[in-house]
Amino acid sequence: MTKAKHISELMASRRALLGGLAGLPLLNLAGCATGAARAPAQASLNFANVAPTNADTVTVPPGYSWRTLIAWGDPLFEGMSAFDPDALTRDEQEKRFGTHNDMLALFAGDYAFPPPKHQDRMILCANNEYVSPELTFPAVRDPRQFTPAQVEAMYAAIGVTVVEIARGGDGWHAVRNAAPGQGRNRRITPFTPVQFSGPAAHHPWIEAAKAVVNAAEPDRSGGQAPADAVRCGTVGNCAGGLTPWGTYLTAEENFHSVFYAAERNAAPGTNDADHARDARIFGYPWGMPSGVEALPRQFQFAQNPYGPSLYGWVLEIDPYDPNSTPKKRTALGRKAQECATTAITKDDRIAAYMGDDKANEHVYKFVTAGRFDPNNRAANMDLLDDGALYAARFEADGTGRWLKLTPEAANAAAEAQGSPARFRDAGDIAMRAREAANLLGATPMDRPEDVEAVCDAQWRGLGPVLIVCTKSSDRDPNRPGNPRRLDESGAAHANRTGHIIRIDEAGGDCAAEHFTWDAFVVGGDPNATSLTLPARDGSPAQIATGFGAAPANSGERFACPDNIFIDSDHRVWISTDGNPDIFADCNDQVLATPLDTEGPRPLKRFLVGPVGGEICGPLMAPDERAFFCAVQHPGESDVSGADFFETRWRGAAAPSSFPDGGWPRSAVVVVTRDDGGRIGD
Ligand code: FEO
Ligand code: CA
Ligand code: CA
């Protein structure tokens, strides 16, 4: 392919990317600078770029060191034995760090607003998203041999872990409490009592599922849980967020795959057309040709057909009170909930941004009716029960708006489109938010994952919001905000490398109903000499990020962004999930780039994780002298891309021995500078 032809193709690609944004200056693509969001200090990225690697370890720049903070199975309480994955029981797992850690959040040792910069004692909340059976019980030789007790222990490894951490002479380490309730350490699992609040709290589907769950799972709280609690806990905990009042928001993503039937996508059999549509929209139940009866009863779909209505929510947890009952905030809507990140609006309300991580689903925002009171923590505790839920619509001209989801608007849209869907009330809208957003014309996105508002030190949103779209196999070019590269024949190709969009809320206010948008980062290779590259599976992947005179990015190549962290200098730290599917020579990683920059956006690689693990939850301590991230499911695949799920039962050894040379375990790692300085300076 000649260079000239290459550039002309890329120009065509750029038009496809922008979906008709021809009127904007070319350099807009490279990332614009806005006065309102300019970083408070000169953003620096003064670390040596880490080269691509398939090493089965964490690799960081010279002058930096990493170590494991906590890993799956580590005890949360004193007097417990070292972890033996073959001896795991539900009871044990309820006192040990969960598996498949994703989102991380840090809370000050004692609540204060704004969060203090210097802390020697903090609370870490970590999501435990799901469990890979092949990474459990190393002695089992055949997956059909898992016992009901082992399956129950696997379920207990999901949810959330709350664990205190402290900084000593040797840096940050996890703290064990003397016993449950004596300190902040706790597990929240798929069996923990939770309450439902907000408009869908008493939805008939939830009431039906509650009866099944509470019959299957006895009350083990000793009468401490509220009478209306549902012992369904939480599952699919992917990303999440923090509130200014010191609570943790965990987002329930892939709940559809914890409900099993003998046949995948079996009809619910409830004679309820809304429910049948919901099952199709979310893709439940998952299939398990034999062995369904080994599952806890509430996760057997035939026994609990409305069970999936208990999940897909944002669960709010008070990490300061180990005896508090977490609450599902139904006002924020049900979806494959990826995150719930907050910003204070100009009039002191709270905006919560959310992604729905499925191809062609949407980006959402919730704006509370009430205002945040920094001087009265208790008064803020139910702010997330009342407000307006929106979904984003991106226009090809670079503008966009937040569509308010109401029963009236959704019913009118359904009627106009000849859809049988109807919504009785706000509870129905919350329960079936995906369906409502679709009817109202929200833009189908390329799997929106993390969404983060740029905030000042007082948690006030400044206007810019970054939306991370991990990838999509959809080829439809009519998706404003979602790039489609064109080949020589003009055919649009799937966005296999993902991208990040920047929106700017009107008036710099996170309560706004209008915004403008632009590309922030395009996944791929800025130095590509051809438009396509063979992906790890041999299929051609469109990977070029250059767009003629205005390449989107410069520096390091990457694919499949997932989570981001924006530090106090507005440097954006990006973690990836699926990079090696496209660029086989590098495991998943963390890259950094400034929010505001001139010309092509520079990307530097800060960290590479071990074999078969995605990197999640990038985060810094408040003084920005420690960087945390989650290494999720090391060993789930090998460097050739073969899934351990397939190879283990044929006798393959685990593809990773991260973090300590033994059986692979998900782990939280902490990275510091050897001279104690600020990360990235
Ligand atoms: Fe759990 Fe959407 O990544
Ligand atoms: Ca994610
Ligand atoms: Ca992901």
Short mmCIF file of C-alpha atoms in Angstrom, two decimals, residues 263-679:
data_model
loop_
_atom_site.label_atom_id
_atom_site.label_comp_id
_atom_site.label_asym_id
_atom_site.label_seq_id
_atom_site.Cartn_x
_atom_site.Cartn_y
_atom_site.Cartn_z
CA GLU A 263 -30.76 -24.06 27.53
CA ARG A 264 -29.26 -20.64 26.90
CA ASN A 265 -31.87 -17.91 26.33
CA ALA A 266 -34.65 -20.25 27.45
CA ALA A 267 -37.99 -18.41 27.58
CA PRO A 268 -38.90 -17.22 31.08
CA GLY A 269 -42.25 -18.98 30.98
CA THR A 270 -43.93 -16.23 32.98
CA ASN A 271 -46.57 -15.27 30.41
CA ASP A 272 -45.35 -11.69 30.76
CA ALA A 273 -44.51 -10.00 27.44
CA ASP A 274 -42.47 -7.23 29.10
CA HIS A 275 -40.43 -9.86 30.91
CA ALA A 276 -39.84 -11.91 27.76
CA ARG A 277 -38.59 -8.76 25.99
CA ASP A 278 -36.37 -7.94 28.97
CA ALA A 279 -34.82 -11.43 28.78
CA ARG A 280 -34.07 -10.89 25.09
CA ILE A 281 -32.69 -7.39 25.64
CA PHE A 282 -30.29 -8.55 28.36
CA GLY A 283 -29.60 -12.04 27.05
CA TYR A 284 -30.55 -14.10 30.10
CA PRO A 285 -30.47 -16.92 31.07
CA TRP A 286 -27.00 -18.30 30.39
CA GLY A 287 -26.88 -21.93 29.29
CA MET A 288 -25.64 -24.87 31.34
CA PRO A 289 -26.54 -28.15 29.61
CA SER A 290 -25.97 -30.15 32.80
CA GLY A 291 -25.41 -29.30 36.42
CA VAL A 292 -27.85 -26.42 36.90
CA GLU A 293 -29.14 -28.12 40.03
CA ALA A 294 -25.69 -27.64 41.65
CA LEU A 295 -26.28 -23.87 41.70
CA PRO A 296 -27.82 -21.98 44.60
CA ARG A 297 -31.55 -22.16 43.93
CA GLN A 298 -31.98 -18.42 43.41
CA PHE A 299 -29.59 -18.53 40.43
CA GLN A 300 -31.44 -21.37 38.71
CA PHE A 301 -33.48 -19.42 36.19
CA ALA A 302 -36.37 -21.87 36.13
CA GLN A 303 -36.73 -21.47 39.89
CA ASN A 304 -36.34 -17.70 39.88
CA PRO A 305 -37.34 -16.27 36.48
CA TYR A 306 -37.60 -12.71 37.83
CA GLY A 307 -34.23 -13.00 39.57
CA PRO A 308 -32.47 -10.88 36.91
CA SER A 309 -34.64 -7.90 37.95
CA LEU A 310 -32.69 -7.80 41.23
CA TYR A 311 -29.50 -6.84 39.40
CA GLY A 312 -28.22 -4.29 36.90
CA TRP A 313 -28.51 -1.54 39.50
CA VAL A 314 -26.18 0.82 41.31
CA LEU A 315 -25.65 -0.40 44.87
CA GLU A 316 -24.65 2.23 47.45
CA ILE A 317 -22.46 1.02 50.33
CA ASP A 318 -21.43 2.99 53.43
CA PRO A 319 -17.84 1.83 53.94
CA TYR A 320 -17.64 3.52 57.34
CA ASP A 321 -20.32 1.33 58.92
CA PRO A 322 -19.67 -2.42 58.57
CA ASN A 323 -23.18 -3.14 59.85
CA SER A 324 -24.99 -0.91 57.36
CA THR A 325 -27.31 -2.49 54.80
CA PRO A 326 -26.35 -1.50 51.23
CA LYS A 327 -29.09 0.03 49.08
CA LYS A 328 -29.89 -0.47 45.40
CA ARG A 329 -30.65 2.99 44.05
CA THR A 330 -33.20 2.12 41.41
CA ALA A 331 -33.70 5.73 40.31
CA LEU A 332 -30.40 5.44 38.40
CA GLY A 333 -31.91 2.84 36.06
CA ARG A 334 -31.16 -0.80 35.29
CA LYS A 335 -28.70 -1.79 32.60
CA ALA A 336 -25.39 -3.63 32.21
CA GLN A 337 -24.25 -1.02 34.68
CA GLU A 338 -20.66 -0.10 34.11
CA CYS A 339 -20.06 2.84 36.43
CA ALA A 340 -21.68 5.61 38.43
CA THR A 341 -19.28 8.51 38.82
CA THR A 342 -20.39 11.72 40.46
CA ALA A 343 -19.82 15.45 40.09
CA ILE A 344 -21.40 18.36 41.95
CA THR A 345 -23.43 20.63 39.69
CA LYS A 346 -23.29 24.42 39.75
CA ASP A 347 -26.34 24.52 42.04
CA ASP A 348 -24.99 21.82 44.40
CA ARG A 349 -27.00 18.89 43.05
CA ILE A 350 -25.27 15.64 42.13
CA ALA A 351 -24.81 14.34 38.60
CA ALA A 352 -24.02 10.62 38.25
CA TYR A 353 -22.64 9.40 34.90
CA MET A 354 -23.13 5.79 33.79
CA GLY A 355 -22.23 3.57 30.86
CA ASP A 356 -24.13 0.50 29.69
CA ASP A 357 -21.45 -1.87 28.44
CA LYS A 358 -23.06 -3.67 25.58
CA ALA A 359 -22.69 -2.92 21.89
CA ASN A 360 -25.26 -0.34 20.80
CA GLU A 361 -26.38 0.53 24.31
CA HIS A 362 -26.17 3.98 25.81
CA VAL A 363 -24.57 6.54 28.07
CA TYR A 364 -26.70 7.80 30.96
CA LYS A 365 -26.75 10.62 33.47
CA PHE A 366 -28.79 10.98 36.65
CA VAL A 367 -29.24 14.39 38.28
CA THR A 368 -30.56 14.50 41.81
CA ALA A 369 -33.51 16.64 42.81
CA GLY A 370 -31.92 17.51 46.16
CA ARG A 371 -28.72 19.36 46.93
CA PHE A 372 -25.51 18.11 48.54
CA ASP A 373 -24.91 19.47 52.04
CA PRO A 374 -21.18 19.27 52.85
CA ASN A 375 -21.89 19.94 56.53
CA ASN A 376 -24.45 17.18 57.11
CA ARG A 377 -23.41 13.74 55.90
CA ALA A 378 -26.59 12.03 57.05
CA ALA A 379 -28.78 14.43 55.09
CA ASN A 380 -27.16 13.29 51.82
CA MET A 381 -27.64 9.57 52.30
CA ASP A 382 -30.80 9.23 50.19
CA LEU A 383 -30.05 11.89 47.55
CA LEU A 384 -29.83 9.19 44.87
CA ASP A 385 -33.47 8.18 45.33
CA ASP A 386 -35.04 11.20 43.63
CA GLY A 387 -34.05 12.93 40.40
CA ALA A 388 -34.06 12.81 36.62
CA LEU A 389 -32.59 10.01 34.48
CA TYR A 390 -31.23 10.89 31.04
CA ALA A 391 -29.65 9.05 28.10
CA ALA A 392 -27.25 10.71 25.66
CA ARG A 393 -27.96 11.49 22.03
CA PHE A 394 -24.99 12.49 19.86
CA GLU A 395 -25.62 14.46 16.69
CA ALA A 396 -23.37 14.37 13.64
CA ASP A 397 -22.69 18.13 13.92
CA GLY A 398 -20.76 17.73 17.19
CA THR A 399 -23.63 18.67 19.47
CA GLY A 400 -25.67 16.44 21.71
CA ARG A 401 -28.36 16.39 24.34
CA TRP A 402 -29.51 14.45 27.34
CA LEU A 403 -32.90 12.84 26.71
CA LYS A 404 -35.03 12.68 29.84
CA LEU A 405 -36.53 9.23 30.41
CA THR A 406 -40.15 9.62 31.56
CA PRO A 407 -43.14 7.31 31.16
CA GLU A 408 -44.96 9.94 29.11
CA ALA A 409 -42.10 10.47 26.65
CA ALA A 410 -41.32 6.75 26.35
CA ASN A 411 -44.96 5.77 25.85
CA ALA A 412 -45.41 8.43 23.18
CA ALA A 413 -42.27 7.21 21.38
CA ALA A 414 -43.43 3.59 21.63
CA GLU A 415 -46.81 4.44 20.20
CA ALA A 416 -45.29 6.42 17.34
CA GLN A 417 -42.95 3.53 16.52
CA GLY A 418 -45.60 0.81 16.78
CA SER A 419 -43.81 -0.80 19.71
CA PRO A 420 -45.84 -2.85 22.22
CA ALA A 421 -43.75 -1.46 25.08
CA ARG A 422 -45.58 0.62 27.66
CA PHE A 423 -44.33 2.06 30.94
CA ARG A 424 -46.77 2.37 33.83
CA ASP A 425 -44.67 4.65 36.00
CA ALA A 426 -41.17 5.79 36.94
CA GLY A 427 -40.52 2.35 38.42
CA ASP A 428 -41.11 0.75 35.03
CA ILE A 429 -38.81 3.31 33.41
CA ALA A 430 -36.08 2.51 35.94
CA MET A 431 -36.51 -1.26 35.52
CA ARG A 432 -36.52 -1.11 31.71
CA ALA A 433 -34.24 1.90 31.21
CA ARG A 434 -32.54 0.32 28.20
CA GLU A 435 -35.82 -0.13 26.38
CA ALA A 436 -36.93 3.43 27.20
CA ALA A 437 -33.63 4.93 26.07
CA ASN A 438 -33.82 3.02 22.80
CA LEU A 439 -37.35 4.21 22.11
CA LEU A 440 -36.40 7.83 22.84
CA GLY A 441 -33.55 7.81 20.32
CA ALA A 442 -30.46 7.63 22.50
CA THR A 443 -27.34 6.98 20.43
CA PRO A 444 -26.17 3.34 20.20
CA MET A 445 -22.58 3.36 21.42
CA ASP A 446 -19.46 1.19 21.08
CA ARG A 447 -19.75 -0.44 24.54
CA PRO A 448 -19.50 2.54 26.88
CA GLU A 449 -17.54 1.61 29.99
CA ASP A 450 -16.09 4.22 32.34
CA VAL A 451 -17.46 7.78 32.24
CA GLU A 452 -15.59 10.39 34.28
CA ALA A 453 -16.31 14.07 34.79
CA VAL A 454 -13.39 16.44 35.23
CA CYS A 455 -13.86 17.99 38.68
CA ASP A 456 -12.05 20.56 40.81
CA ALA A 457 -10.72 19.88 44.30
CA GLN A 458 -14.21 20.56 45.68
CA TRP A 459 -15.76 17.76 43.51
CA ARG A 460 -17.42 20.42 41.32
CA GLY A 461 -17.77 19.30 37.73
CA LEU A 462 -16.00 21.67 35.34
CA GLY A 463 -17.87 20.61 32.19
CA PRO A 464 -15.63 18.13 30.38
CA VAL A 465 -16.63 14.48 30.71
CA LEU A 466 -14.70 11.57 29.18
CA ILE A 467 -16.63 8.55 27.91
CA VAL A 468 -14.60 5.40 27.36
CA CYS A 469 -15.93 3.12 24.63
CA THR A 470 -14.04 -0.13 24.73
CA LYS A 471 -14.80 -1.59 21.27
CA SER A 472 -17.60 -2.87 19.07
CA SER A 473 -18.11 -5.41 16.36
CA ASP A 474 -20.91 -3.29 14.86
CA ARG A 475 -20.11 -1.84 11.43
CA ASP A 476 -22.92 0.68 11.06
CA PRO A 477 -21.30 4.03 10.18
CA ASN A 478 -24.35 6.02 11.29
CA ARG A 479 -23.31 6.25 14.90
CA PRO A 480 -22.25 9.84 15.70
CA GLY A 481 -19.56 9.70 18.37
CA ASN A 482 -18.37 6.25 17.30
CA PRO A 483 -15.59 5.80 14.73
CA ARG A 484 -15.95 3.60 11.69
CA ARG A 485 -12.85 3.29 9.55
CA LEU A 486 -13.43 2.83 5.83
CA ASP A 487 -11.45 0.52 3.59
CA GLU A 488 -10.50 1.00 -0.06
CA SER A 489 -13.96 0.00 -1.18
CA GLY A 490 -15.60 2.48 1.17
CA ALA A 491 -16.94 -0.26 3.44
CA ALA A 492 -17.13 0.62 7.10
CA HIS A 493 -15.28 -1.58 9.56
CA ALA A 494 -15.98 -2.42 13.18
CA ASN A 495 -14.31 -0.37 15.90
CA ARG A 496 -12.15 -3.11 17.33
CA THR A 497 -9.70 -0.78 19.08
CA GLY A 498 -12.15 1.40 21.01
CA HIS A 499 -11.97 5.13 21.65
CA ILE A 500 -12.62 7.85 24.20
CA ILE A 501 -15.05 10.69 23.58
CA ARG A 502 -14.90 14.04 25.30
CA ILE A 503 -18.13 15.90 25.88
CA ASP A 504 -18.32 19.43 27.23
CA GLU A 505 -21.50 20.09 29.22
CA ALA A 506 -23.23 23.35 28.28
CA GLY A 507 -22.20 26.22 30.51
CA GLY A 508 -19.63 23.99 32.21
CA ASP A 509 -22.45 22.57 34.35
CA CYS A 510 -22.95 18.84 34.88
CA ALA A 511 -26.70 19.47 35.27
CA ALA A 512 -26.91 20.70 31.65
CA GLU A 513 -29.23 19.06 29.13
CA HIS A 514 -26.99 19.92 26.15
CA PHE A 515 -23.34 19.33 25.31
CA THR A 516 -20.80 19.37 22.54
CA TRP A 517 -18.59 16.38 21.77
CA ASP A 518 -15.33 15.47 20.08
CA ALA A 519 -12.96 12.53 19.82
CA PHE A 520 -10.43 12.47 22.69
CA VAL A 521 -8.39 9.36 21.91
CA VAL A 522 -8.73 6.76 19.19
CA GLY A 523 -7.45 3.29 19.99
CA GLY A 524 -4.99 1.75 17.56
CA ASP A 525 -1.51 2.49 16.30
CA PRO A 526 -0.61 6.13 15.57
CA ASN A 527 2.50 4.97 13.73
CA ALA A 528 0.75 2.38 11.58
CA THR A 529 2.11 2.02 8.09
CA SER A 530 -0.94 0.17 6.93
CA LEU A 531 -4.59 0.56 7.68
CA THR A 532 -4.99 -2.99 8.89
CA LEU A 533 -3.05 -5.42 11.03
CA PRO A 534 -3.72 -9.09 11.65
CA ALA A 535 -5.27 -9.36 15.11
CA ARG A 536 -4.20 -12.19 17.40
CA ASP A 537 -6.88 -14.43 15.94
CA GLY A 538 -5.59 -13.71 12.42
CA SER A 539 -8.53 -11.59 11.32
CA PRO A 540 -7.71 -8.18 9.82
CA ALA A 541 -8.19 -5.37 12.33
CA GLN A 542 -8.33 -1.74 11.29
CA ILE A 543 -5.80 -0.17 13.60
CA ALA A 544 -4.54 3.15 12.15
CA THR A 545 -5.30 6.22 14.26
CA GLY A 546 -3.73 8.81 11.98
CA PHE A 547 -6.17 10.89 10.04
CA GLY A 548 -4.25 12.73 7.36
CA ALA A 549 -2.99 16.11 8.50
CA ALA A 550 -4.34 15.72 12.00
CA PRO A 551 -3.47 12.36 13.55
CA ALA A 552 -5.62 11.74 16.60
CA ASN A 553 -2.84 10.48 18.84
CA SER A 554 0.91 10.18 18.95
CA GLY A 555 3.10 7.88 20.99
CA GLU A 556 2.10 4.44 22.13
CA ARG A 557 -0.38 2.11 20.52
CA PHE A 558 -3.15 0.46 22.48
CA ALA A 559 -6.59 -1.07 22.10
CA CYS A 560 -9.73 -1.47 24.18
CA PRO A 561 -9.66 1.27 26.83
CA ASP A 562 -11.86 0.46 29.83
CA ASN A 563 -11.29 2.48 33.02
CA ILE A 564 -9.76 5.92 33.48
CA PHE A 565 -8.54 8.05 36.38
CA ILE A 566 -8.15 11.83 36.10
CA ASP A 567 -5.61 13.21 38.57
CA SER A 568 -5.36 16.71 40.06
CA ASP A 569 -3.25 17.94 37.13
CA HIS A 570 -5.87 16.56 34.75
CA ARG A 571 -3.65 13.82 33.46
CA VAL A 572 -5.79 10.95 32.25
CA TRP A 573 -4.64 7.41 33.22
CA ILE A 574 -6.19 4.79 30.95
CA SER A 575 -6.34 1.05 31.60
CA THR A 576 -7.10 -1.51 28.90
CA ASP A 577 -9.09 -4.73 28.66
CA GLY A 578 -8.39 -6.67 25.50
CA ASN A 579 -5.27 -4.97 24.14
CA PRO A 580 -3.56 -8.32 23.34
CA ASP A 581 -6.47 -9.36 21.15
CA ILE A 582 -5.29 -6.66 18.73
CA PHE A 583 -1.63 -6.07 19.67
CA ALA A 584 -0.45 -9.54 20.63
CA ASP A 585 2.98 -8.38 21.81
CA CYS A 586 1.65 -6.51 24.84
CA ASN A 587 -0.51 -7.58 27.75
CA ASP A 588 -3.15 -5.20 29.09
CA GLN A 589 -1.68 -1.98 30.38
CA VAL A 590 -2.00 1.56 31.72
CA LEU A 591 -1.26 4.61 29.59
CA ALA A 592 -1.32 8.30 30.45
CA THR A 593 -2.10 11.46 28.49
CA PRO A 594 -2.91 15.07 29.44
CA LEU A 595 -6.53 16.23 29.22
CA ASP A 596 -5.58 19.39 27.37
CA THR A 597 -2.88 19.36 24.76
CA GLU A 598 -1.85 20.91 21.49
CA GLY A 599 -1.60 18.81 18.36
CA PRO A 600 -1.75 15.01 18.30
CA ARG A 601 -2.49 13.65 21.75
CA PRO A 602 0.65 12.10 23.28
CA LEU A 603 0.20 8.71 24.95
CA LYS A 604 2.80 7.11 27.20
CA ARG A 605 2.72 3.58 28.56
CA PHE A 606 3.12 3.55 32.35
CA LEU A 607 2.48 -0.07 33.29
CA VAL A 608 1.96 -3.48 31.72
CA GLY A 609 0.17 -6.29 33.56
CA PRO A 610 0.76 -10.05 33.59
CA VAL A 611 -0.42 -12.70 31.12
CA GLY A 612 -4.15 -13.15 30.67
CA GLY A 613 -5.21 -10.33 33.01
CA GLU A 614 -7.00 -7.08 32.28
CA ILE A 615 -6.06 -3.95 34.20
CA CYS A 616 -8.86 -2.16 36.05
CA GLY A 617 -9.48 0.56 38.58
CA PRO A 618 -6.53 2.92 38.03
CA LEU A 619 -6.42 5.25 41.00
CA MET A 620 -4.06 7.34 43.08
CA ALA A 621 -3.82 7.98 46.81
CA PRO A 622 -4.97 11.56 47.60
CA ASP A 623 -1.35 12.79 47.79
CA GLU A 624 -0.72 11.17 44.38
CA ARG A 625 2.40 9.42 45.69
CA ALA A 626 0.94 5.95 45.23
CA PHE A 627 -0.79 4.51 42.16
CA PHE A 628 -3.18 1.59 42.57
CA CYS A 629 -4.68 -0.70 39.99
CA ALA A 630 -6.45 -4.04 39.87
CA VAL A 631 -5.03 -6.99 37.96
CA GLN A 632 -8.11 -8.99 37.07
CA HIS A 633 -8.12 -12.69 36.15
CA PRO A 634 -4.40 -13.27 35.38
CA GLY A 635 -4.13 -16.56 33.50
CA GLU A 636 -7.60 -16.47 31.98
CA SER A 637 -5.82 -16.87 28.63
CA ASP A 638 -2.26 -17.56 27.52
CA VAL A 639 0.00 -15.41 25.33
CA SER A 640 -1.36 -17.07 22.21
CA GLY A 641 -4.87 -16.07 23.25
CA ALA A 642 -6.05 -19.59 24.09
CA ASP A 643 -8.64 -19.53 26.85
CA PHE A 644 -7.69 -21.45 29.97
CA PHE A 645 -11.40 -22.27 30.22
CA GLU A 646 -10.86 -24.53 27.23
CA THR A 647 -7.29 -25.74 27.84
CA ARG A 648 -7.36 -26.50 31.58
CA TRP A 649 -9.61 -29.52 31.24
CA ARG A 650 -7.25 -30.92 28.59
CA GLY A 651 -4.41 -30.75 31.09
CA ALA A 652 -2.80 -27.38 30.37
CA ALA A 653 -0.90 -25.66 33.18
CA ALA A 654 -2.15 -22.28 34.37
CA PRO A 655 -0.91 -19.62 31.90
CA SER A 656 0.09 -17.25 34.71
CA SER A 657 1.51 -17.57 38.19
CA PHE A 658 0.82 -13.97 39.14
CA PRO A 659 1.24 -12.52 41.73
CA ASP A 660 3.40 -14.84 43.85
CA GLY A 661 4.56 -17.72 41.67
CA GLY A 662 1.70 -20.04 42.59
CA TRP A 663 -1.88 -20.48 41.38
CA PRO A 664 -2.92 -17.28 39.55
CA ARG A 665 -4.91 -14.83 41.64
CA SER A 666 -6.52 -11.49 40.90
CA ALA A 667 -4.74 -8.84 42.92
CA VAL A 668 -4.58 -5.14 43.74
CA VAL A 669 -1.12 -3.70 43.18
CA VAL A 670 0.38 -0.44 44.41
CA VAL A 671 3.06 1.43 42.47
CA THR A 672 5.33 4.02 44.08
CA ARG A 673 8.33 6.07 43.07
CA ASP A 674 11.56 4.87 44.61
CA ASP A 675 12.34 8.44 45.71
CA GLY A 676 8.88 8.84 47.23
CA GLY A 677 7.86 11.52 44.74
CA ARG A 678 4.58 12.19 43.01
CA ILE A 679 3.53 9.71 40.34
#
